[in-house]
Structures are given as structure tokens and as C-alpha cells.
PDB file of C-alpha atoms in Angstrom:
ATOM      1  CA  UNK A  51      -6.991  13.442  -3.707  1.00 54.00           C
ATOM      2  CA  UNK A  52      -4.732  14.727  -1.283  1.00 61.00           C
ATOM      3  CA  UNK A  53      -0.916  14.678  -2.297  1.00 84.00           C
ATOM      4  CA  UNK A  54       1.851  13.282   0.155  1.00 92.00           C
ATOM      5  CA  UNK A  55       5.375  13.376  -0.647  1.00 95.00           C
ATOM      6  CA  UNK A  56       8.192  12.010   0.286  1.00 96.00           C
ATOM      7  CA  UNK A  57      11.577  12.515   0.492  1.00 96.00           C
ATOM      8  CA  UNK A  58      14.344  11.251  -0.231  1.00 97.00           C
ATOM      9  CA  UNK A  59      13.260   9.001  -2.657  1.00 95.00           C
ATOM     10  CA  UNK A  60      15.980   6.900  -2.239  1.00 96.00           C
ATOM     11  CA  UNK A  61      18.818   6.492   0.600  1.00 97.00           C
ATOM     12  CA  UNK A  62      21.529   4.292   1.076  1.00 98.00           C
ATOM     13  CA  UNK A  63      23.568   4.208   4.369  1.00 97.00           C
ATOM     14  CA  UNK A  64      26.124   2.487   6.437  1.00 98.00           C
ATOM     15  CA  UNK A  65      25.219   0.185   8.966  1.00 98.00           C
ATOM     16  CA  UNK A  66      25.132   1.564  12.320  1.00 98.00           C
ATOM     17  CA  UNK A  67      23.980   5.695  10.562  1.00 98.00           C
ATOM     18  CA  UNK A  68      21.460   7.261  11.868  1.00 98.00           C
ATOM     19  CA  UNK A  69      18.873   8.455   9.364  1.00 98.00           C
ATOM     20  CA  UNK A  70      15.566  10.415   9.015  1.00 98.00           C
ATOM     21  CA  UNK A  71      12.593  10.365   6.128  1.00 98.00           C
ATOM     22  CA  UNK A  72      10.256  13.015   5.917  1.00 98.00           C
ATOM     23  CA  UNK A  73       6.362  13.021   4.582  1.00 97.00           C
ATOM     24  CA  UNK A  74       4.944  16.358   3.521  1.00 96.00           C
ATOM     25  CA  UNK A  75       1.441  17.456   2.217  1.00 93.00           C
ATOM     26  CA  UNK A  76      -0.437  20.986   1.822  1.00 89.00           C
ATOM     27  CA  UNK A  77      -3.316  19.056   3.054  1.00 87.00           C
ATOM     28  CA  UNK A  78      -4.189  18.452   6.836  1.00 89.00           C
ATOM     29  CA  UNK A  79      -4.800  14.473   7.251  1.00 88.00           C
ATOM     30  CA  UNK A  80      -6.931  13.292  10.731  1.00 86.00           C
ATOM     31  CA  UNK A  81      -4.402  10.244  10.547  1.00 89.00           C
ATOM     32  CA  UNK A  82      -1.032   9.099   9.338  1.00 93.00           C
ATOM     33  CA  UNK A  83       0.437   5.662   9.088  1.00 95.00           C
ATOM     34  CA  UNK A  84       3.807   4.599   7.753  1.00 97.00           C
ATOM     35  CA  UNK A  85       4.286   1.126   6.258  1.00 97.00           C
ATOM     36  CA  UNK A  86       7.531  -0.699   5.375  1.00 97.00           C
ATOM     37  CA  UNK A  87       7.607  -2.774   2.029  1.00 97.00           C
ATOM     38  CA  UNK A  88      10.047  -5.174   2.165  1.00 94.00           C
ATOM     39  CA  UNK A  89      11.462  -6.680  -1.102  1.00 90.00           C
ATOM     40  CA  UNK A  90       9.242  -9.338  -2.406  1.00 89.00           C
ATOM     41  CA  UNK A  91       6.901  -8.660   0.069  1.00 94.00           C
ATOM     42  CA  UNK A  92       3.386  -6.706   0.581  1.00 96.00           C
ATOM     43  CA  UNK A  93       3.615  -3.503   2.487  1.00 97.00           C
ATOM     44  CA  UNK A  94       3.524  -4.027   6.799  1.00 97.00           C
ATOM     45  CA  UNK A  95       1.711  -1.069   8.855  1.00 96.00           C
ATOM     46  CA  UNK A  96       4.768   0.077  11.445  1.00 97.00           C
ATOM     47  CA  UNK A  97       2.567   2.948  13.221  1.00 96.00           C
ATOM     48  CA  UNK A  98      -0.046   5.092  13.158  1.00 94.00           C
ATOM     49  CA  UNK A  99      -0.216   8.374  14.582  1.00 93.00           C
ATOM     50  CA  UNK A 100      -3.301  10.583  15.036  1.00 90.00           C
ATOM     51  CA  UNK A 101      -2.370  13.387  17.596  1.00 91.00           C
ATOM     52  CA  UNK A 102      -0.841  16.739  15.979  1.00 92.00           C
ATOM     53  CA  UNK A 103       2.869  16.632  17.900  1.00 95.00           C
ATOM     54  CA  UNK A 104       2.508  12.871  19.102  1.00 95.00           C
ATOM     55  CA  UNK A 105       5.709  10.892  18.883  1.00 97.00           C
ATOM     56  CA  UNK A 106       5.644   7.230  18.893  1.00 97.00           C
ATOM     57  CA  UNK A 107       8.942   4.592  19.095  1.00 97.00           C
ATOM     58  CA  UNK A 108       9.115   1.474  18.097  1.00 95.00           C
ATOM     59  CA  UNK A 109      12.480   0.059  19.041  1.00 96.00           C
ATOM     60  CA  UNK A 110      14.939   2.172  17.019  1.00 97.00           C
ATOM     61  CA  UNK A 111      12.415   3.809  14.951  1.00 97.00           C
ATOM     62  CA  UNK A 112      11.130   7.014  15.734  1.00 98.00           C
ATOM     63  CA  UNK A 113       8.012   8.523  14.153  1.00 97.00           C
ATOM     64  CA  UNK A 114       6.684  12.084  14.409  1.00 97.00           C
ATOM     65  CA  UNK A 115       3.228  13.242  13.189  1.00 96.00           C
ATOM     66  CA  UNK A 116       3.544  17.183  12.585  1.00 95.00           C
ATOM     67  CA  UNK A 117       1.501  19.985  15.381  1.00 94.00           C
ATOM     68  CA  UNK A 118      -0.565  20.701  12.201  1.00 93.00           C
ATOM     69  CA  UNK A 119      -1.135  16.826  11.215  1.00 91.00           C
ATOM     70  CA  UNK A 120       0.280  17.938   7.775  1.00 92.00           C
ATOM     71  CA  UNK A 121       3.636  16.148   8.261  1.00 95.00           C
ATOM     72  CA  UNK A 122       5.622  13.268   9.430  1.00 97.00           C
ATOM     73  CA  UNK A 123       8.846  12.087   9.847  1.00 98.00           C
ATOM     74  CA  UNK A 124      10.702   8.406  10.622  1.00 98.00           C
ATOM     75  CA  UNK A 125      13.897   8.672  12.537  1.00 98.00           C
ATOM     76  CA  UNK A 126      15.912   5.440  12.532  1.00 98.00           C
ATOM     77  CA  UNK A 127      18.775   5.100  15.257  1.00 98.00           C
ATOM     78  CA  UNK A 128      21.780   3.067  14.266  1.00 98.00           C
ATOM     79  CA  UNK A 129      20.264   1.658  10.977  1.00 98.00           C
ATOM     80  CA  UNK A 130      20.585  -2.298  10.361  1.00 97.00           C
ATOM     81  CA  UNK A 131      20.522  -4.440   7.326  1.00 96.00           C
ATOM     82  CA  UNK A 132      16.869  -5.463   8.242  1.00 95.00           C
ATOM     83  CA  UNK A 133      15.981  -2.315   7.823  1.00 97.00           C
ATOM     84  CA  UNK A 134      16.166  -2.311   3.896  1.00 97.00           C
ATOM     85  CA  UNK A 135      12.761  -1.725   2.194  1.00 97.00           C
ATOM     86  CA  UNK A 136      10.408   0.857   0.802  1.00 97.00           C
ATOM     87  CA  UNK A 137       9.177   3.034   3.621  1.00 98.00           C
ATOM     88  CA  UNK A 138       5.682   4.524   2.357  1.00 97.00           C
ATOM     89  CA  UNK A 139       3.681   6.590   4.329  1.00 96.00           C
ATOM     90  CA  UNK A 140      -0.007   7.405   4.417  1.00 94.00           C
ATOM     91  CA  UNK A 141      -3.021   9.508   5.033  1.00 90.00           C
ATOM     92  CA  UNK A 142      -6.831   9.323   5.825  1.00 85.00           C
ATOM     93  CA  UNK A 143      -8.385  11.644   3.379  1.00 71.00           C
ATOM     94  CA  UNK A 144     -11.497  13.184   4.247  1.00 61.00           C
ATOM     95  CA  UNK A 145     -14.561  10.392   3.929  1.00 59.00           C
ATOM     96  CA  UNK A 146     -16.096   9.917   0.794  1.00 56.00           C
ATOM     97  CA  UNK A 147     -19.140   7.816  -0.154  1.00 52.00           C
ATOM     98  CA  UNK A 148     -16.843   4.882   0.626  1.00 51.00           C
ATOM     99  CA  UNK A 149     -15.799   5.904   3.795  1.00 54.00           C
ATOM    100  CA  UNK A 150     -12.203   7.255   4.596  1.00 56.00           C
ATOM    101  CA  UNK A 151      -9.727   6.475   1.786  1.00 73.00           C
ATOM    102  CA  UNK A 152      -6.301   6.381   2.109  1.00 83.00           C
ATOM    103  CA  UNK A 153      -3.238   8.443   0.212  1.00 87.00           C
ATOM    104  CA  UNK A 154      -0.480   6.665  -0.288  1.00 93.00           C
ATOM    105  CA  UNK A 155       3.060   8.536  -0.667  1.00 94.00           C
ATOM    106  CA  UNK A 156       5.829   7.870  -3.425  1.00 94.00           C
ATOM    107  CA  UNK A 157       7.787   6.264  -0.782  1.00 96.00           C
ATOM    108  CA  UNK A 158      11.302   6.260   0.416  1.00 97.00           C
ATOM    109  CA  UNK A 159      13.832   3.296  -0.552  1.00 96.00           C
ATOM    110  CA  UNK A 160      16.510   2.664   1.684  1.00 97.00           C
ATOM    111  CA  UNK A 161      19.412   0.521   1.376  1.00 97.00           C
ATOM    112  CA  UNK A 162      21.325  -0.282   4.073  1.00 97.00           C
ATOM    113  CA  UNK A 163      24.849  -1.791   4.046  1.00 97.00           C
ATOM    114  CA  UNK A 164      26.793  -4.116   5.892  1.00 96.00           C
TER     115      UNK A 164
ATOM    116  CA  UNK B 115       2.265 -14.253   6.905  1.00 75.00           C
ATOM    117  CA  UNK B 116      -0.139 -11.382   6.834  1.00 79.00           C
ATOM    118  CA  UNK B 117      -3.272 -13.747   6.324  1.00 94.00           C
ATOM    119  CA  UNK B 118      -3.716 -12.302   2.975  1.00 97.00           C
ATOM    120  CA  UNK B 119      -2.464 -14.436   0.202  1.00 97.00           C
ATOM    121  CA  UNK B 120      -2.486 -13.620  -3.362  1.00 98.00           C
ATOM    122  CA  UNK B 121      -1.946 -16.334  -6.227  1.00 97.00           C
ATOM    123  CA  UNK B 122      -0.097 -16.146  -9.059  1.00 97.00           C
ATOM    124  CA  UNK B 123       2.901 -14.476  -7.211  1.00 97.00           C
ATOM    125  CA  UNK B 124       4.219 -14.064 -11.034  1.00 97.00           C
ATOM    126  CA  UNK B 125       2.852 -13.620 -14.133  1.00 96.00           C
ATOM    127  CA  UNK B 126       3.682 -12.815 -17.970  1.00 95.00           C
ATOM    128  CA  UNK B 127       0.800 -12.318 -20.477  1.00 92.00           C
ATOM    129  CA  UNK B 128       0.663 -11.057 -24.269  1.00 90.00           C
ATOM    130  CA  UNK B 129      -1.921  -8.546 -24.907  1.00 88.00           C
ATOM    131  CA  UNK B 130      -4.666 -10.865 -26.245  1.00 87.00           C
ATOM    132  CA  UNK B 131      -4.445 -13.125 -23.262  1.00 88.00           C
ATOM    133  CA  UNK B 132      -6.655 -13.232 -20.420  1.00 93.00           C
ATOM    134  CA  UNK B 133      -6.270 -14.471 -17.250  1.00 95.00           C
ATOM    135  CA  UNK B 134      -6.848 -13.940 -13.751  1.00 97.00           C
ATOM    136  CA  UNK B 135      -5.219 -12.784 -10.270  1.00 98.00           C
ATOM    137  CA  UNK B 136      -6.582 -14.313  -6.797  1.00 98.00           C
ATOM    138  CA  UNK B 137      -6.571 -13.042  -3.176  1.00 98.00           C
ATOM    139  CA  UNK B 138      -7.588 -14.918  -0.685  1.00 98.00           C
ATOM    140  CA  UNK B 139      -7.865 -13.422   3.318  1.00 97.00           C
ATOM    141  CA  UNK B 140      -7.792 -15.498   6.221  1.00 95.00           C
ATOM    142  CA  UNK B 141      -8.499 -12.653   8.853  1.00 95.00           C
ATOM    143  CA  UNK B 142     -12.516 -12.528   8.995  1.00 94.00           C
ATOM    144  CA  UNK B 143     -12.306  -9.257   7.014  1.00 93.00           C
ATOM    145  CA  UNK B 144     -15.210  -7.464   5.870  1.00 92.00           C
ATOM    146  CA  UNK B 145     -13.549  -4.944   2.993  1.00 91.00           C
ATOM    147  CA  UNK B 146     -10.794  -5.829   0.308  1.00 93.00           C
ATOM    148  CA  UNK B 147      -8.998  -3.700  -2.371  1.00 93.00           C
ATOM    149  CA  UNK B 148      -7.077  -3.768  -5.205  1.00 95.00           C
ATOM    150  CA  UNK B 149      -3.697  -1.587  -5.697  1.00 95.00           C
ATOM    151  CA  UNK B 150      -1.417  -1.185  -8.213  1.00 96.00           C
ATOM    152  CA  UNK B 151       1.915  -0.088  -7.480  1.00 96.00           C
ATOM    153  CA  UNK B 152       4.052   1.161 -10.313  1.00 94.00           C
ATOM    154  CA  UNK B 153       7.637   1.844 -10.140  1.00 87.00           C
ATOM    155  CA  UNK B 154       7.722   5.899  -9.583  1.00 76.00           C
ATOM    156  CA  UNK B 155       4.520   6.146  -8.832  1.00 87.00           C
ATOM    157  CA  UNK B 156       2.349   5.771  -5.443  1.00 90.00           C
ATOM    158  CA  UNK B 157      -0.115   3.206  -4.773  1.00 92.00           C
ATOM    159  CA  UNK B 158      -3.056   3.416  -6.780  1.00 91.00           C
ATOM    160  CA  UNK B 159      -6.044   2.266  -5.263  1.00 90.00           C
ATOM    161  CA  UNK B 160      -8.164   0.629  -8.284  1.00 92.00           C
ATOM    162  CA  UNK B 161     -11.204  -1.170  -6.544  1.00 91.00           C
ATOM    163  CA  UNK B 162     -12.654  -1.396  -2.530  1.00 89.00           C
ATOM    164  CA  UNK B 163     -15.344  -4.078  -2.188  1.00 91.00           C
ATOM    165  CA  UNK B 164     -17.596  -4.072   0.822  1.00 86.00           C
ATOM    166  CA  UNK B 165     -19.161  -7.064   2.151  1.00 82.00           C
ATOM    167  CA  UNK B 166     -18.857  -8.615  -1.502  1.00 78.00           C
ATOM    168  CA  UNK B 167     -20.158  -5.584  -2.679  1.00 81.00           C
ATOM    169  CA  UNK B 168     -17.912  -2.857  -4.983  1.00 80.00           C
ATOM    170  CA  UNK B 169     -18.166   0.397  -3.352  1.00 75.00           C
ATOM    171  CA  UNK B 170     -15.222   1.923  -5.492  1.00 73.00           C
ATOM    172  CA  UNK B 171     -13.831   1.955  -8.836  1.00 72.00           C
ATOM    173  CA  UNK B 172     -10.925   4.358  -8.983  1.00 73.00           C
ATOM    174  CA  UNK B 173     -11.576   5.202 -12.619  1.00 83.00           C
ATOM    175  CA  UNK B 174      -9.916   1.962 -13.658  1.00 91.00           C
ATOM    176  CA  UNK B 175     -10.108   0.520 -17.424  1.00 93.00           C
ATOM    177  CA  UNK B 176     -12.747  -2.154 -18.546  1.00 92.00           C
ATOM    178  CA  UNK B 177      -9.613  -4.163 -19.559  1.00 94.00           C
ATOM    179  CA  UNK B 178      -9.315  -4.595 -15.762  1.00 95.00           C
ATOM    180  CA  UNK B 179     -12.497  -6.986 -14.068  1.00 94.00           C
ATOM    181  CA  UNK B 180     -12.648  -7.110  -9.992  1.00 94.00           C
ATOM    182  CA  UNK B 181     -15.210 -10.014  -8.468  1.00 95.00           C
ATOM    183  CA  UNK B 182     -15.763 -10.948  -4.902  1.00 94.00           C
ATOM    184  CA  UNK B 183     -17.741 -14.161  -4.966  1.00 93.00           C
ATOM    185  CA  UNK B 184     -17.726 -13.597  -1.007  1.00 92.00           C
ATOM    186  CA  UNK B 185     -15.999 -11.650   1.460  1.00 90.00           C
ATOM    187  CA  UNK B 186     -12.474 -13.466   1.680  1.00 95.00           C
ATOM    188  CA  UNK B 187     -11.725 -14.141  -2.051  1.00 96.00           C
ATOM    189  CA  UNK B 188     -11.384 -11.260  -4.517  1.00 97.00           C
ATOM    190  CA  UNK B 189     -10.243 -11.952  -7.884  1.00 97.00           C
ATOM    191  CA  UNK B 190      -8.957  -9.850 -10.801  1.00 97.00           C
ATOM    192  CA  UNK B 191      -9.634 -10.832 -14.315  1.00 97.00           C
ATOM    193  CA  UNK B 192      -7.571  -9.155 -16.816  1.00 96.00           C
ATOM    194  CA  UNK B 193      -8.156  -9.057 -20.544  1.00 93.00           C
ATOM    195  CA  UNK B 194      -6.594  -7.032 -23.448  1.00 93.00           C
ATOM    196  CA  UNK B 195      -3.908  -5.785 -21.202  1.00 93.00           C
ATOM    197  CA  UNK B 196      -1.371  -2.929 -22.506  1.00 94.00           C
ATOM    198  CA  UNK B 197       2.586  -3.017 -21.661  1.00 93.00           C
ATOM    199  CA  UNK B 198       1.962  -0.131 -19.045  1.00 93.00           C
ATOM    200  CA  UNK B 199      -0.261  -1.918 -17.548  1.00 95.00           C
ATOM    201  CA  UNK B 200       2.439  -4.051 -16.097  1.00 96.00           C
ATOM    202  CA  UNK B 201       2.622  -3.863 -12.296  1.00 96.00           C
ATOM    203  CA  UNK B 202       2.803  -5.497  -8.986  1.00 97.00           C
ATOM    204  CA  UNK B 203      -1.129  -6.074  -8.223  1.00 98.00           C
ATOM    205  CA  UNK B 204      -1.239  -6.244  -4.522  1.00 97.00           C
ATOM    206  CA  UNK B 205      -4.395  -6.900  -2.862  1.00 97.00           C
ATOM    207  CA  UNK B 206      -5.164  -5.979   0.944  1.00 95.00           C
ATOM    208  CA  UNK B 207      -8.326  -6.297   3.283  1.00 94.00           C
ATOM    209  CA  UNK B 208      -9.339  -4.404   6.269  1.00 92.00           C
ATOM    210  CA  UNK B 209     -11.672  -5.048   8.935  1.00 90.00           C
ATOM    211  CA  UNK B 210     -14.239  -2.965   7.390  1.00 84.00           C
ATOM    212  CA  UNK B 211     -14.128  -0.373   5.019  1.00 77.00           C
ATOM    213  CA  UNK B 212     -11.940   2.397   5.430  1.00 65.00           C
ATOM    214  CA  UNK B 213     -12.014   3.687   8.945  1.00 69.00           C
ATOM    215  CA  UNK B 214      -9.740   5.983  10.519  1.00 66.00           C
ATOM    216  CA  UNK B 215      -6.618   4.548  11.415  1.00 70.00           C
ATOM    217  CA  UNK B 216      -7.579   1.559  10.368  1.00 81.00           C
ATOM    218  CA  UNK B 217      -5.056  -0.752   9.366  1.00 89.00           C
ATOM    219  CA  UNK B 218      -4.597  -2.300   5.939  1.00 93.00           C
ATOM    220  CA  UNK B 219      -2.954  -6.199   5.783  1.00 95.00           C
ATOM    221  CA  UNK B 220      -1.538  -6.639   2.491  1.00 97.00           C
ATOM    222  CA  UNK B 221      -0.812  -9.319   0.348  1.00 97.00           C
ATOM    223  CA  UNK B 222       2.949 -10.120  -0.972  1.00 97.00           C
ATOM    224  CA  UNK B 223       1.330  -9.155  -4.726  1.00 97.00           C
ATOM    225  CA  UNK B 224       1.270 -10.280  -8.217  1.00 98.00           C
ATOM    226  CA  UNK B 225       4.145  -9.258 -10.086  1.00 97.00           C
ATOM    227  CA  UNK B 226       2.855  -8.974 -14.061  1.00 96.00           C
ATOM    228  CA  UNK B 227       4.643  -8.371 -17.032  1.00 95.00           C
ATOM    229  CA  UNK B 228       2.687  -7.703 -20.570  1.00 94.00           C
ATOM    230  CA  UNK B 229       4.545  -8.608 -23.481  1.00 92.00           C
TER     231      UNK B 229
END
């Protein structure tokens, strides 16, 4: 199993602060997908990135997938509220007997204040 | 509403209980799982059934019972439990097994709590 980390593990942040979560691993991943957990709530795929360099936006999120597809980051602009949840990111590991499995990261909680 | 919808949404159990977790997808899916998430820890991936079949057991105790009577209900049956075994149980389908960049839809969980 490949390892992903994240980091921070936790943030919290003023409305309106611009913020950015990283996802690191040793281990080179042919995709990466981050997913937003909101409280009370399964996790929600945001994006998935599968080009090493490719940046995708989605609104005021920013996401990054690393030239060597070993890293990622999330780049919020101007952070609101609705923002708040677990951000957890994820990577195909090589296929198994049951096809591609994913690795989950430890996630990143953010809080963010009114 | 992610078309996956997982029943008890809470539960509390003593250790010589048994009872049972449901998911049940709406999408037309072909491949559900099983996850526990633990506070600290990442998702663990327990089971992945395959067109009703099981096609991965993550090393997971016998305490802990998948069954997919067909492809959009899965259930968990849990006997014998242990405190650490308390979790949120969420449960998640994709289109078919693992493919890449293929998207998981989760359920909202089953938050349990062994006494």
C-alpha cells in the first residue's frame, strides 16, 4: 500500500484567507482525486487529476497534481464558511487482482470562520 | 443525495450484540465497498464486492460479515464487536470495480459506538 500524507492536519482560518493543503507520497500514483467530507456527511469527489503538471479550478478551488504525479496540492481563494470539512485526497495504486485500489490520505480538517 | 444510502445512520451496541448495517445504491452500480474511517487514521478499505461477488477482504476480522444479496444492497453484519472497533462505517459504490479515475459515491455512514 502506497502511503499519502497530508498536511496540515488541521487548519482553521478567517473568512475571506486564502489557504493551501498539500498531499505527498514517495510513491508515483497514475491518478489523484481529492474529496471533501463534510460534517455528517459521506465524502464528495471535487476533482480528479491524471496529467503530471495539470491544474484544474473549480470556482475558488485550485488543484495541482505534481510533474512527477507524486504530489498534489488544493489552493482555496478567499475561503468561505461552506468550505468547512475534511479535505482527503487520493490515489490509484497500481492494479491488483481486484483491479485499481485506491489510497486514501489522513486528510486535512479545515475550519473556517465567520 | 449521492444515491447511496446507508441505514442505521447511528448505532450503539455492547460487545455480545449483533446486528447489522445496510447500504442501499440507487445509481445502477456494478461494485460496492465497505470503509471504515477512524478518527486519526485514513480510510480503510475493508471489503469490494463485484457484481454480488467479494473480490476483496482487506484482512478484516471474522467479527465483521459483508453480504451482497445483489448488486445495489450490501449489508454488514457485526457480531462480538470490540470498543476499537467503533467507527463511522461508510459504504460507497462505483460503476465498476476500481478503474482509474473512477469515481467513488459515498454514503453519509454509520456512526457506531461499542460499549
Amino acid at each position: 500500500t502506497q502511503l499519502l500524507e497530508q498536511s496540515p492536519q488541521f487548519l482553521s482560518i478567517q473568512e475571506g484567507e486564502n489557504l493551501t493543503v498539500y498531499c505527498n507520497s514517495s510513491s508515483v500514483f497514475s491518478s489523484l482525486q481529492w474529496y471533501r467530507q463534510e460534517p455528517g456527511e459521506g465524502p464528495v469527489l471535487l476533482v480528479t487529476v491524471v496529467t503530471g503538471g495539470e491544474v484544474k479550478k473549480l470556482k475558488r478551488l485550485t488543484f495541482q497534481f505534481g510533474d512527477a504525479r507524486k504530489d498534489s496540492s488544493l489552493h482555496i481563494t478567499a475561503a468561505q464558511p461552506g468550505d468547512t470539512g475534511l479535505y482527503l485526497c487520493a490515489g490509484d495504486e497500481p492494479p491488483n487482482n481486484a483491479g485499481n485500489m485506491l489510497t486514501f490520505g489522513g486528510g486535512t480538517r479545515l475550519m473556517v470562520k465567520p | 443525495e449521492t444515491g447511496v444510502t446507508q441505514t442505521p445512520r447511528h448505532l450503539v451496541m455492547g460487545m455480545t450484540n449483533k446486528k447489522s448495517l445496510k447500504c442501499e445504491q440507487h445509481l445502477g452500480h456494478n461494485a460496492m465497498y465497505w470503509y471504515k474511517q477512524s478518527a486519526k487514521k485514513p480510510l480503510e478499505l475493508m471489503f469490494v464486492y463485484s457484481l454480488e461477488e467479494r473480490v476483496e477482504n482487506n484482512s478484516v476480522p471474522s467479527r465483521f460479515s459483508p453480504e451482497c444479496p445483489n448488486s445495489s444492497h450490501l449489508f454488514l453484519h457485526l457480531h462480538t464487536l470490540q470498543p476499537e472497533d467503533s467507527a463511522l462505517y461508510l459504504c460507497a459504490s462505483s460503476q465498476d470495480r476500481y478503474q482509474p479515475a473512477g469515481e467513488l459515491f459515498f454514503g453519509e455512514g454509520s456512526r457506531l459506538t461499542v460499549l
